[in-house]
XYZ file of C-alpha atoms in Angstrom:
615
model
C 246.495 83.018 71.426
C 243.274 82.611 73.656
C 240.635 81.246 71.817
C 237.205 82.688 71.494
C 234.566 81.885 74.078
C 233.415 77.877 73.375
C 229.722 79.063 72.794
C 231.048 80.797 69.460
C 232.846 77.556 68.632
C 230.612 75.114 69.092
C 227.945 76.377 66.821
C 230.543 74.402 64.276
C 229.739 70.833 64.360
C 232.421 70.199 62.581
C 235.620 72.484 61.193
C 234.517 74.948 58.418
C 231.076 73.088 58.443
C 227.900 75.622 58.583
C 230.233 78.837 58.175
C 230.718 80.928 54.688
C 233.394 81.983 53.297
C 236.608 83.360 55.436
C 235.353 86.049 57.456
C 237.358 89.206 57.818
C 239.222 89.994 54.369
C 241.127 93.304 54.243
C 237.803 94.215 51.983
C 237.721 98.161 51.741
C 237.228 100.901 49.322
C 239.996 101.356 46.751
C 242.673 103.598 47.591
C 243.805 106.078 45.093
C 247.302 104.374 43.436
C 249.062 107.928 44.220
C 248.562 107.621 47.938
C 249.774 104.042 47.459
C 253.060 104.453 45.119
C 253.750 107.322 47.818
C 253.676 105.070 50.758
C 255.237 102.078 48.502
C 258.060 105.084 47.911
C 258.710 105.194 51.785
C 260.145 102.141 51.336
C 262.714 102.701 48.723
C 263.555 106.002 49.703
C 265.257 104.264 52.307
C 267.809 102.654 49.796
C 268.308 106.299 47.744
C 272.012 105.660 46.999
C 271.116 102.383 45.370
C 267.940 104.078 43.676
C 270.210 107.052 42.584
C 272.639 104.251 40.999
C 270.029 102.148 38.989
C 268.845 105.449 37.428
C 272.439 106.288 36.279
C 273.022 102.397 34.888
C 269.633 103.018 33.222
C 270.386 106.235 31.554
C 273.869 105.064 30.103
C 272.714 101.639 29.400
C 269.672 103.215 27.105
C 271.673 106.146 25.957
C 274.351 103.428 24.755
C 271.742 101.319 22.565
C 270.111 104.557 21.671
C 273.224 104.969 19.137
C 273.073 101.888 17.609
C 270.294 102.862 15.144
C 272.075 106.231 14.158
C 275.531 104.452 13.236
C 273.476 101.475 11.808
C 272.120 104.655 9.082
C 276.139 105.903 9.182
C 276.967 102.680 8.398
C 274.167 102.368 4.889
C 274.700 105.762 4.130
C 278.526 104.498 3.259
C 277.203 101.577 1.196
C 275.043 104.302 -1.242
C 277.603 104.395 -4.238
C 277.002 100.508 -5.253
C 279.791 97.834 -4.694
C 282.586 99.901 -6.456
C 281.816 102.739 -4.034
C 281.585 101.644 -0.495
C 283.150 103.033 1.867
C 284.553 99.781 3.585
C 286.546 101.658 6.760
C 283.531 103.905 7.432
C 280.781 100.518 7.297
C 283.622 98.853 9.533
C 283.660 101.873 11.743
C 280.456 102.130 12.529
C 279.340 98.228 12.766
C 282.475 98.154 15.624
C 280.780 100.854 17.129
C 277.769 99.604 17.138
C 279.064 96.152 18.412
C 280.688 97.614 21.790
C 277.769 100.060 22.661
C 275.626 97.133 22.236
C 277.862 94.931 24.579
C 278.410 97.683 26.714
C 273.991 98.615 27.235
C 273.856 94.738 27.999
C 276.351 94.749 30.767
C 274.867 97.782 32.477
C 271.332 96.183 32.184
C 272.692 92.767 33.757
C 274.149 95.370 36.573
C 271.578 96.990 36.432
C 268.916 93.920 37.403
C 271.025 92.588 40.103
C 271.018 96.029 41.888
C 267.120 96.258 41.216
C 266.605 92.674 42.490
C 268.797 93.673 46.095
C 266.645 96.453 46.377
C 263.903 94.938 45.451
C 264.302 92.124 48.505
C 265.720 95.150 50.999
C 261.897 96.404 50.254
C 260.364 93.239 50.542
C 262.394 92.029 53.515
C 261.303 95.346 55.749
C 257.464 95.249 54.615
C 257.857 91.558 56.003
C 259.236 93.091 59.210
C 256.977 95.387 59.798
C 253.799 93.316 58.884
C 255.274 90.959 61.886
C 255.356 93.481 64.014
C 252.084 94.675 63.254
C 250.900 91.643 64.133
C 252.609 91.523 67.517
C 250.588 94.378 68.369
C 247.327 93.814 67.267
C 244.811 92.932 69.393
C 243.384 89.326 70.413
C 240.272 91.028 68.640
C 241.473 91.365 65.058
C 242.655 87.438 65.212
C 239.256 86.378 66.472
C 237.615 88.165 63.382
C 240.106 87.235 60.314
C 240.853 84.226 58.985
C 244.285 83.477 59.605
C 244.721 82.234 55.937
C 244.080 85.452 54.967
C 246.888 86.977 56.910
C 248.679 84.778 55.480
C 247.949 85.280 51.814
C 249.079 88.743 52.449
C 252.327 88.288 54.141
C 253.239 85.810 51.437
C 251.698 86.001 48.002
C 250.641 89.859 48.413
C 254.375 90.710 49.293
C 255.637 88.576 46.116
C 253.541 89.726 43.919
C 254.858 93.680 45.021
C 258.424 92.280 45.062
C 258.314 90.954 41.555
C 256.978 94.539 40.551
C 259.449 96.421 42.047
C 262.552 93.969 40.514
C 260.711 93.649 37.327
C 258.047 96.448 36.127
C 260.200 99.268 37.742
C 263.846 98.794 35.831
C 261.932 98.342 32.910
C 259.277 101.405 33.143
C 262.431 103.295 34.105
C 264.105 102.070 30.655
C 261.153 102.631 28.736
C 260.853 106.199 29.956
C 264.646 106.551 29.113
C 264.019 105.210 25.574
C 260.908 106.831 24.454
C 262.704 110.228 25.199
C 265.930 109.377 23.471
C 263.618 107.942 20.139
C 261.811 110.991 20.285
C 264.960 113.254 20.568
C 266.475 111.070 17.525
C 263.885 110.953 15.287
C 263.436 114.727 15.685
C 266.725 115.186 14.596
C 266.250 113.218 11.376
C 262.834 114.062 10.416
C 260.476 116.046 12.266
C 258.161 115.517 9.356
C 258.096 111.864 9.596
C 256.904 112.275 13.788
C 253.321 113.617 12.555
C 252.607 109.790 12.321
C 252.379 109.810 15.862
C 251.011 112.287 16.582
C 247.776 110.050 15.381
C 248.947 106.777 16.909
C 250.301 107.629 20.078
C 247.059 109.089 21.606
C 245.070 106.148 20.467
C 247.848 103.666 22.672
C 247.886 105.850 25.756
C 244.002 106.523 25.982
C 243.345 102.902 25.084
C 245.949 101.933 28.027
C 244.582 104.796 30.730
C 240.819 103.016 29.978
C 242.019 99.609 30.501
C 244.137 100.303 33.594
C 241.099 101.405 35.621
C 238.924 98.565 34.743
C 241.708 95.887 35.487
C 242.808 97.218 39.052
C 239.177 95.801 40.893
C 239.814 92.615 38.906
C 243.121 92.255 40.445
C 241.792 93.349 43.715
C 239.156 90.738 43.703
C 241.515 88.236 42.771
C 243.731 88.585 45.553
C 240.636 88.525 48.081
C 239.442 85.510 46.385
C 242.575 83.674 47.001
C 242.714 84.650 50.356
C 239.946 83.092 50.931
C 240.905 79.970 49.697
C 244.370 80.180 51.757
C 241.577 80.834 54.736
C 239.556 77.619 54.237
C 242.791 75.262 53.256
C 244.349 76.449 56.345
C 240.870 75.888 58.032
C 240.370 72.768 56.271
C 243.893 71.005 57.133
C 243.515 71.720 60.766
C 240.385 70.043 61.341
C 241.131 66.947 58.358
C 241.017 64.224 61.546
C 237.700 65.542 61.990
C 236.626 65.391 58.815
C 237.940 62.021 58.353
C 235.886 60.909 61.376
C 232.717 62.375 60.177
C 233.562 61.264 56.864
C 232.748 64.631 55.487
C 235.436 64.430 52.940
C 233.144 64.745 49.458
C 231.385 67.796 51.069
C 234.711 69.754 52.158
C 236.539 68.556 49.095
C 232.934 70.420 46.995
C 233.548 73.499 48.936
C 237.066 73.751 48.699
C 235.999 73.184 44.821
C 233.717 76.204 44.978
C 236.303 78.384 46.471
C 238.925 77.492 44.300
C 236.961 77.938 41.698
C 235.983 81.089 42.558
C 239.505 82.035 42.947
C 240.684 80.441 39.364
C 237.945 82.425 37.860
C 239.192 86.131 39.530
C 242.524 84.957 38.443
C 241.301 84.207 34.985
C 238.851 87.509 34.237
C 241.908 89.643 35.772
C 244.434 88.287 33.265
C 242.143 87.604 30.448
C 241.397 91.030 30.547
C 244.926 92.173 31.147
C 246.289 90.556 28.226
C 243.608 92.162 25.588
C 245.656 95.737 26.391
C 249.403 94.403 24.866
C 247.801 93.207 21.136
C 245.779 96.236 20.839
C 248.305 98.886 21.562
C 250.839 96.618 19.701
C 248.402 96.729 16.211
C 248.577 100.747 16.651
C 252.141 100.526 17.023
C 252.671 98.119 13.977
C 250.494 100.521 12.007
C 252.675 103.437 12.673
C 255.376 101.368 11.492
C 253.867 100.887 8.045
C 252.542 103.971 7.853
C 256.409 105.479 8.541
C 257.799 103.079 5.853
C 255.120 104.346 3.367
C 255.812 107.978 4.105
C 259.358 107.302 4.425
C 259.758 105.928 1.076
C 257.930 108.432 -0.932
C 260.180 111.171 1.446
C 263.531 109.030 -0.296
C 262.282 109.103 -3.599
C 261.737 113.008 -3.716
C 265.539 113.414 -2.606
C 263.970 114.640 0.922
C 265.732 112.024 3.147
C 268.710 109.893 2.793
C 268.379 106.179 2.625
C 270.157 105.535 6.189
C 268.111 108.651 7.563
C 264.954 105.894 6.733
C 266.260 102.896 8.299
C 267.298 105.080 11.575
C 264.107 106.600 12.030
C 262.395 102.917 11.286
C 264.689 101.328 13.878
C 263.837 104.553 16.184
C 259.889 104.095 15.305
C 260.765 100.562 16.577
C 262.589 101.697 19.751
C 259.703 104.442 20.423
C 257.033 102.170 20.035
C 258.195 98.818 21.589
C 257.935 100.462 25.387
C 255.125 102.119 24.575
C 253.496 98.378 23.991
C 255.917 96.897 26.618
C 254.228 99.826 29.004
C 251.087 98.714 28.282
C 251.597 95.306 29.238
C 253.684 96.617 32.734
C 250.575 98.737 33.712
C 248.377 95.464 33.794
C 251.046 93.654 36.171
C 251.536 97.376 38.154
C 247.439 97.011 38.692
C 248.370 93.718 40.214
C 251.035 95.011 42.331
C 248.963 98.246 43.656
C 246.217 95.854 44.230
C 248.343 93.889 46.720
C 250.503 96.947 48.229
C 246.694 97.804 49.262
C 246.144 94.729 51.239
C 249.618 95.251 52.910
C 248.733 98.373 53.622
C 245.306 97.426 54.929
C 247.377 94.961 57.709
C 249.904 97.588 58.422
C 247.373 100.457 59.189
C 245.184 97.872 61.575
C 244.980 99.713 64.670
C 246.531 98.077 67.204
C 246.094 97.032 70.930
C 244.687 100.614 72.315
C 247.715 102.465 74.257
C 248.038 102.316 77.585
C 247.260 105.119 79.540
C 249.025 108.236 79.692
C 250.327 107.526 83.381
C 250.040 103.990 83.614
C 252.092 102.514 85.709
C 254.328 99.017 85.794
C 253.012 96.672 87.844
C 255.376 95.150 90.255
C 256.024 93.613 93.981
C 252.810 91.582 92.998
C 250.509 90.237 95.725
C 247.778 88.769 94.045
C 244.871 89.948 95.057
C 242.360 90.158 92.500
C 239.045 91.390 92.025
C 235.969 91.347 89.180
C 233.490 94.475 90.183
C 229.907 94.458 88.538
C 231.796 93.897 84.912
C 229.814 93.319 82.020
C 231.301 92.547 78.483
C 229.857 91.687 75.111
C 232.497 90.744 72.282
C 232.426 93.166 69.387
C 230.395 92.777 66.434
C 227.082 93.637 68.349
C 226.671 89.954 69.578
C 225.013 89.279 73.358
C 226.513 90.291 76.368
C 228.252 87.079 78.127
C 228.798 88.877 81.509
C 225.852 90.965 83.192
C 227.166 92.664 86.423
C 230.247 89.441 87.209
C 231.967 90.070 90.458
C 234.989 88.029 91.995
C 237.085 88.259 94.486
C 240.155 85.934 95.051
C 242.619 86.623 97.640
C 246.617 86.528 97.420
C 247.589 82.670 97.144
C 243.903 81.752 97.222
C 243.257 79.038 94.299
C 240.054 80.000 92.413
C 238.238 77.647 90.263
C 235.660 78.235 87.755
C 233.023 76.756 86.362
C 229.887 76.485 84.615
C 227.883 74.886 81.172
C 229.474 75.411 78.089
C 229.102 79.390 77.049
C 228.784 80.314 80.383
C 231.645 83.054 79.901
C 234.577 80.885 81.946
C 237.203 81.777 79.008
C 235.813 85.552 78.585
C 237.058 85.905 82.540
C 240.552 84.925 81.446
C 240.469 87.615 78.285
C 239.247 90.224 80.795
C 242.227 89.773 83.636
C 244.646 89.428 80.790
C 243.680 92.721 78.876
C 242.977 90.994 75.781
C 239.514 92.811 76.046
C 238.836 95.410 78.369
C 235.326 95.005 80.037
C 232.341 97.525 78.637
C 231.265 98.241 81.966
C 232.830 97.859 85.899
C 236.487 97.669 86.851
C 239.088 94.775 87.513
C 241.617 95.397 90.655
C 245.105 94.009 91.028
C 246.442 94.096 94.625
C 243.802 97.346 94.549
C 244.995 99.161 91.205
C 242.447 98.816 88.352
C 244.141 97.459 85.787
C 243.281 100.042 82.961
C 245.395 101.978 84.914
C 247.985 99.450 84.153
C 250.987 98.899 81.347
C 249.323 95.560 79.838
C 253.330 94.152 79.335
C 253.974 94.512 83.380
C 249.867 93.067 83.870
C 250.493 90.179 81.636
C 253.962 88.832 82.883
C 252.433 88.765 86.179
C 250.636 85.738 85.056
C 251.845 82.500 83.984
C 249.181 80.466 81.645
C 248.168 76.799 80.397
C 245.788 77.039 77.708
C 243.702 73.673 76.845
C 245.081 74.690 73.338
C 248.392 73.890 73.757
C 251.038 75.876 71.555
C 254.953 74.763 70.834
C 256.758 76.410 68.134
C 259.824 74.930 66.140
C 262.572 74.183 67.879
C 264.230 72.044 70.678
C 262.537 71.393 73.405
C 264.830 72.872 75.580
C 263.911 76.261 73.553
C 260.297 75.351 74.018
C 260.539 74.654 77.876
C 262.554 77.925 78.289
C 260.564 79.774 76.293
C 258.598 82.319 78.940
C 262.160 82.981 80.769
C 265.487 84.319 80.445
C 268.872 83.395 81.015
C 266.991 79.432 82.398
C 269.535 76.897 83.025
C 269.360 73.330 81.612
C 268.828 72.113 85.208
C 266.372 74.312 86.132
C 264.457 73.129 83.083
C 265.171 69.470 83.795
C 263.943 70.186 87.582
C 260.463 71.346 85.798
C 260.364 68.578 83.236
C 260.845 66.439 86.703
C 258.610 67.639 88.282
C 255.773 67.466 85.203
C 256.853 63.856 84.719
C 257.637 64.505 81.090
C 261.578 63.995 81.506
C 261.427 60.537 81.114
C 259.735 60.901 77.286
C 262.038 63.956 76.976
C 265.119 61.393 76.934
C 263.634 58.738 75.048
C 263.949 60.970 72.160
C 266.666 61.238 69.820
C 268.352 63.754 71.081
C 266.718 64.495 74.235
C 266.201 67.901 75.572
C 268.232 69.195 71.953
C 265.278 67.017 69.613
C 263.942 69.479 67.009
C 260.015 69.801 67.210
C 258.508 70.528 64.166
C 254.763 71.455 63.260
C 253.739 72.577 66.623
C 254.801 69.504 67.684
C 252.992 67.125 65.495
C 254.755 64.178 65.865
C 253.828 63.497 69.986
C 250.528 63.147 71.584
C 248.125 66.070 72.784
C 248.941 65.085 76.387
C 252.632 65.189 76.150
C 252.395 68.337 74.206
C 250.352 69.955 77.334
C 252.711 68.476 79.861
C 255.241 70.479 78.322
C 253.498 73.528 78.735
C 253.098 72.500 82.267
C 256.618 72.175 82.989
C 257.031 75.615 80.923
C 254.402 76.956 83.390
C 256.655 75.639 86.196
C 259.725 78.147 84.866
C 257.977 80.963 85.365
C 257.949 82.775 89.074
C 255.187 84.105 88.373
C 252.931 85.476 91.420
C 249.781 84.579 89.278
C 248.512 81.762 87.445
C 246.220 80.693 85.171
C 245.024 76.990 84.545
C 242.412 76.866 81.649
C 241.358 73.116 81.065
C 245.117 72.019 81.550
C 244.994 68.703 82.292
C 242.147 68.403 79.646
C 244.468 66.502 77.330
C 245.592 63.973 80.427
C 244.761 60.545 81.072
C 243.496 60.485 84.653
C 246.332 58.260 86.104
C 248.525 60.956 84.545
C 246.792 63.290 85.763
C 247.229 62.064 89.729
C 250.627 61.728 88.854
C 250.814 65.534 88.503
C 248.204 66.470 91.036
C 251.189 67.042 93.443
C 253.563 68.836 91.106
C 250.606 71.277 90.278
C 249.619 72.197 93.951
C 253.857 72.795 94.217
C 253.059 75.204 91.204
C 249.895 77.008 92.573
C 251.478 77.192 96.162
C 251.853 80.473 96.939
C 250.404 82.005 93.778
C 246.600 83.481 93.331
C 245.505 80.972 90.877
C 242.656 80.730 88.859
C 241.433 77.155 87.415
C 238.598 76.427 84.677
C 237.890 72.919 84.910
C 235.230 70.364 83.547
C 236.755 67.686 85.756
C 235.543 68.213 89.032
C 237.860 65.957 90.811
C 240.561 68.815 89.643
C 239.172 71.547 91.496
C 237.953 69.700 94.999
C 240.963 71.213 97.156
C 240.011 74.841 95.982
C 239.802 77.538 97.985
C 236.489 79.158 96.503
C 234.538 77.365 93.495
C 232.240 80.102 91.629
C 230.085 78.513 89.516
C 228.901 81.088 86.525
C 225.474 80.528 84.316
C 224.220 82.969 81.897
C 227.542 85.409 82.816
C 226.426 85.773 86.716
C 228.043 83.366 89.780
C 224.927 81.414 90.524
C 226.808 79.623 93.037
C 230.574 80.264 95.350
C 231.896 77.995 97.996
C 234.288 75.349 99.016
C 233.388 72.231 97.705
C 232.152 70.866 100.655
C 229.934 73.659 100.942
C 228.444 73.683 96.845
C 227.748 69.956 97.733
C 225.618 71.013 100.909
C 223.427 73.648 98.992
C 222.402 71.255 96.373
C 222.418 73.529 93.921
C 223.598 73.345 90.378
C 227.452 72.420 91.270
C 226.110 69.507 93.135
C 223.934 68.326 89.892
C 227.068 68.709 88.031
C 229.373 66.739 90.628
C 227.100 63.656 90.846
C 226.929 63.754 87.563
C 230.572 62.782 86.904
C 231.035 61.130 89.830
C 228.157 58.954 91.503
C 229.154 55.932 90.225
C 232.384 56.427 91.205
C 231.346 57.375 94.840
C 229.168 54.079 95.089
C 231.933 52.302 93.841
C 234.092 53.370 96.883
């Protein structure tokens, strides 16, 4: 990914150091939970059949358990007449009964959670797929203005915490729905007198509930920003820790990451704290109902109104109708949680993307490489200062194009603009005469093959990591390039050669082996167009003389275009524009720069008198 323009980075002195906290959190208004149970709904709607089954597991499960009560009253009602009485077959009967519904409802619910746990990761699995290819197609833009810990937080913990909903809070909402209804149904059938109880409690539990939901929801919501943030700055931190260690800036990085994750402990700690006061309150109103249903029960038995069994039914009803109801309580907390993270996923998934290309753009092939910079002018967004007034360039097919200029000048901003990672705010770029707006960005970007100072490997062989930018590459072909980047030789001292595993971007070898890799990467590619942004930067100089000759093989032929600090990389250039506050001050060979005296020829003696009087 290209970085941002070095002006924005170096007002850092070191990582993290002078910046707040993690810029660009998914921070927006809250989103109505409808709109976001309706999207989440998207999802499983795709898996109905499943869905369709875990509601019928549910309703026989429940309707299975919802008998044990009634033929636990059967089963008293036998036992009425005192020992000599009892009806032994009949208290049998019913506690065999009771026995194999029971055994039954917990078979169906074991069923029942494995099915909710595979649809459960189906859901997960394609919100993870489509958050990666969200990110494929979001612009350079959006990951030069979020923290990448943030992105992550999302994609990880956000995702979880909505899987562990959705296998959890859902089977168990749907069961309490189930069982409420069936409670209700059964304790109407015994007594509808006894049900006026709840008609007093109930109301108490679900207002208490509603009022609690909506204050816990921002709590949650903070608390997942607040750990993104600390995701932000550890991932922030751990990149720069060499630097640190240099500096010796550990105490004052360890006190921020302190402050952040202290900030994040305390979200996570208000949120729960003040989840957790909703199950013991609706709980007391449910335990109250109880008594108050024994009480009334009770006096009911003694005026010959209700049978003895009738009472312990409806008690182990009360029991069943009340238990969700407190069980719901304590699922709407942990659904808060879960809306409050569907909303960041949702926040990633509706970034817009890179802007279309135009209607009738066309594919850019049969590449020449002529290309040309007219009167452009650019500012990054975020209303910062323009870094290109009125730039103009023109570079020739196969002519080798170097750039350069004082730090913040706008050298990396010229690479964004050919490569349509930003489009300029005002004048045109032309590719073999075609402005390249007018341009699929796909066709526009293979034409060029790149080596970023920042080099990137991902895990896996070398070989993979070599063959990366080209299909269907032989093993010689990519042992010609390592060859010819003089990197082969350290390719086979390792383990297992071209087949060792790199892991961690390739943590384990040096910067400069890492960017002769890219190199010889570079070298795959038949591209007609290249890019060289400070690629040798990680080189020793011997090494780099070494290569000299197997990078004028790779620019032969191709338009190239070179940003450089080291002069001595850029003296057989075709045309050296040298760019100060976002205008070429200066363009020439080098012979020529060095005959003006201008500001290229203060910056060549300046690396290289001594070595000039030396010689």
């Amino acid at each position: 990914m290209p970085r941002w323009e070095e002006e924005k980075q170096m007002k850092q002195s070191t990582p993290g150091e002078g910046r707040g906290p993690a810029g660009g959190a998914f921070e927006r208004p809250s989103v109505r939970s409808g709109i976001i149970l309706r999207r989440l709904w998207q999802y499983l709607a795709r898996s109905r059949w499943m869905l369709a089954l875990a509601v019928f597991l549910s309703i026989i499960g429940n309707l299975l358990a919802l008998l044990g009560p009634k033929l636990s009253g059967y089963a008293i009602d036998a036992m009425k007449g005192g020992a000599g009485h009892v009806d032994f077959g009949a208290v049998l009967h019913n506690a065999a009964l009771m026995m194999i519904c029971y055994a039954c409802s917990a078979a169906l619910s074991y069923a029942l959670a494995v099915l909710m746990v595979q649809l459960s990761r189906n859901v997960v699995y394609r919100l993870r797929r489509d958050i990666c290819e969200r990110l494929m197609k979001l612009p350079v833009a959006f990951f030069d203005t979020h923290a990448i810990g943030d992105v992550l937080s999302v994609l990880s913990y956000d995702v979880d915490t909505v899987n562990a909903s959705l296998s959890n809070d859902l089977v168990q909402m749907l069961a309490s729905v189930i069982t409420v209804g069936g409670s209700f149904i059964m304790m109407l059938s015994i007594s509808p007198r006894l049900m006026l109880v709840f008609a007093v409690t109930i109301p108490c539990s679900v207002l208490f509930t509603r009022f609690r939901s909506r204050r816990v929801r921002p709590l949650y919501r903070r608390r997942s920003e607040k750990l993104g943030e600390l995701n932000g700055y550890a991932e922030e931190m751990t990149d720069g820790l060499q630097t640190i260690k240099a500096y010796g800036r550990e105490r004052v990085f360890k006190q921020r990451f302190d402050e952040r994750n202290t900030a994040a402990c305390e979200a996570n700690y208000r949120a729960d704290s003040f989840a957790c006061m909703t199950g013991p309150m609706v709980n007391f109103v449910n335990n109250l109902s109880l008594a108050m249903i024994s009480m009334f029960g009770a006096m009911m038995y003694m005026a010959g109104g209700i049978t003895l069994g009738s009472v312990s039914s409806f008690v182990l009803y009360s029991r069943k109708f009340s238990g969700p109801i407190n069980e719901f309580a304590n699922i709407i907390s942990e659904l808060q949680s879960a809306l409050a993270a569907a909303e960041r996923v949702f926040m990633l998934l509706d970034e817009p993307g890179e802007e279309p290309d135009a209607p009738h753009a066309a594919c850019l092939a049969g590449v020449r490489g002529e290309v040309e910079m007219r009167d452009v002018c650019f500012a990054y967004p975020g209303g910062g200062e323009s870094v290109l007034h009125g730039f103009s360039l023109h570079a020739r097919p196969g002519q080798v194009v170097a750039i350069v200029g004082p730090t913040g000048a706008g050298k990396t901003t010229i690479i964004n603009l050919l490569m349509r990672f930003y489009d300029a705010d005002a004048g045109a770029i032309f590719v073999d005469g075609r402005e390249i707006r007018t341009l699929t960005r796909a066709s526009l970007r293979r034409a060029y093959a790149m080596v970023l100072q920042d080099t990137w490997l991902f895990s896996g062989t070398v070989f993979e990591n070599l063959a990366y930018g080209r299909e269907n590459v032989t093993r010689d072909q990519v042992e010609a390039a390592a060859r010819a980047a003089h990197i082969d030789g350290f390719i086979r001292s390792l383990p297992q050669g071209y087949d060792t595993v790199l892991r961690d971007g390739g943590a384990s070898i040096s910067k400069g082996q890492k960017q002769l890799l890219t190199i010889a990467r570079a070298m795959l590619l038949d591209a007609p167009m290249l890019i060289l942004d400070e690629a040798t930067s990680n080189v020793d100089t011997q090494t780099e003389r070494a290569i000299q000759g197997a990078m004028l093989s790779l620019m032969k032929g191709r338009t190239c275009f070179v940003i450089a600090h080291r002069l001595s990389t850029i003296r057989h250039a075709d045309c050296i524009a040298v760019l100060r506050d976002g205008r070429v001050a200066e363009c020439g060979t080098h012979e020529q720069l060095l005959a003006k005296g201008g500001y290229y020829s203060e910056l060549y003696r300046a690396q290289f008198d001594d070595a000039d009087s030396g010689a």
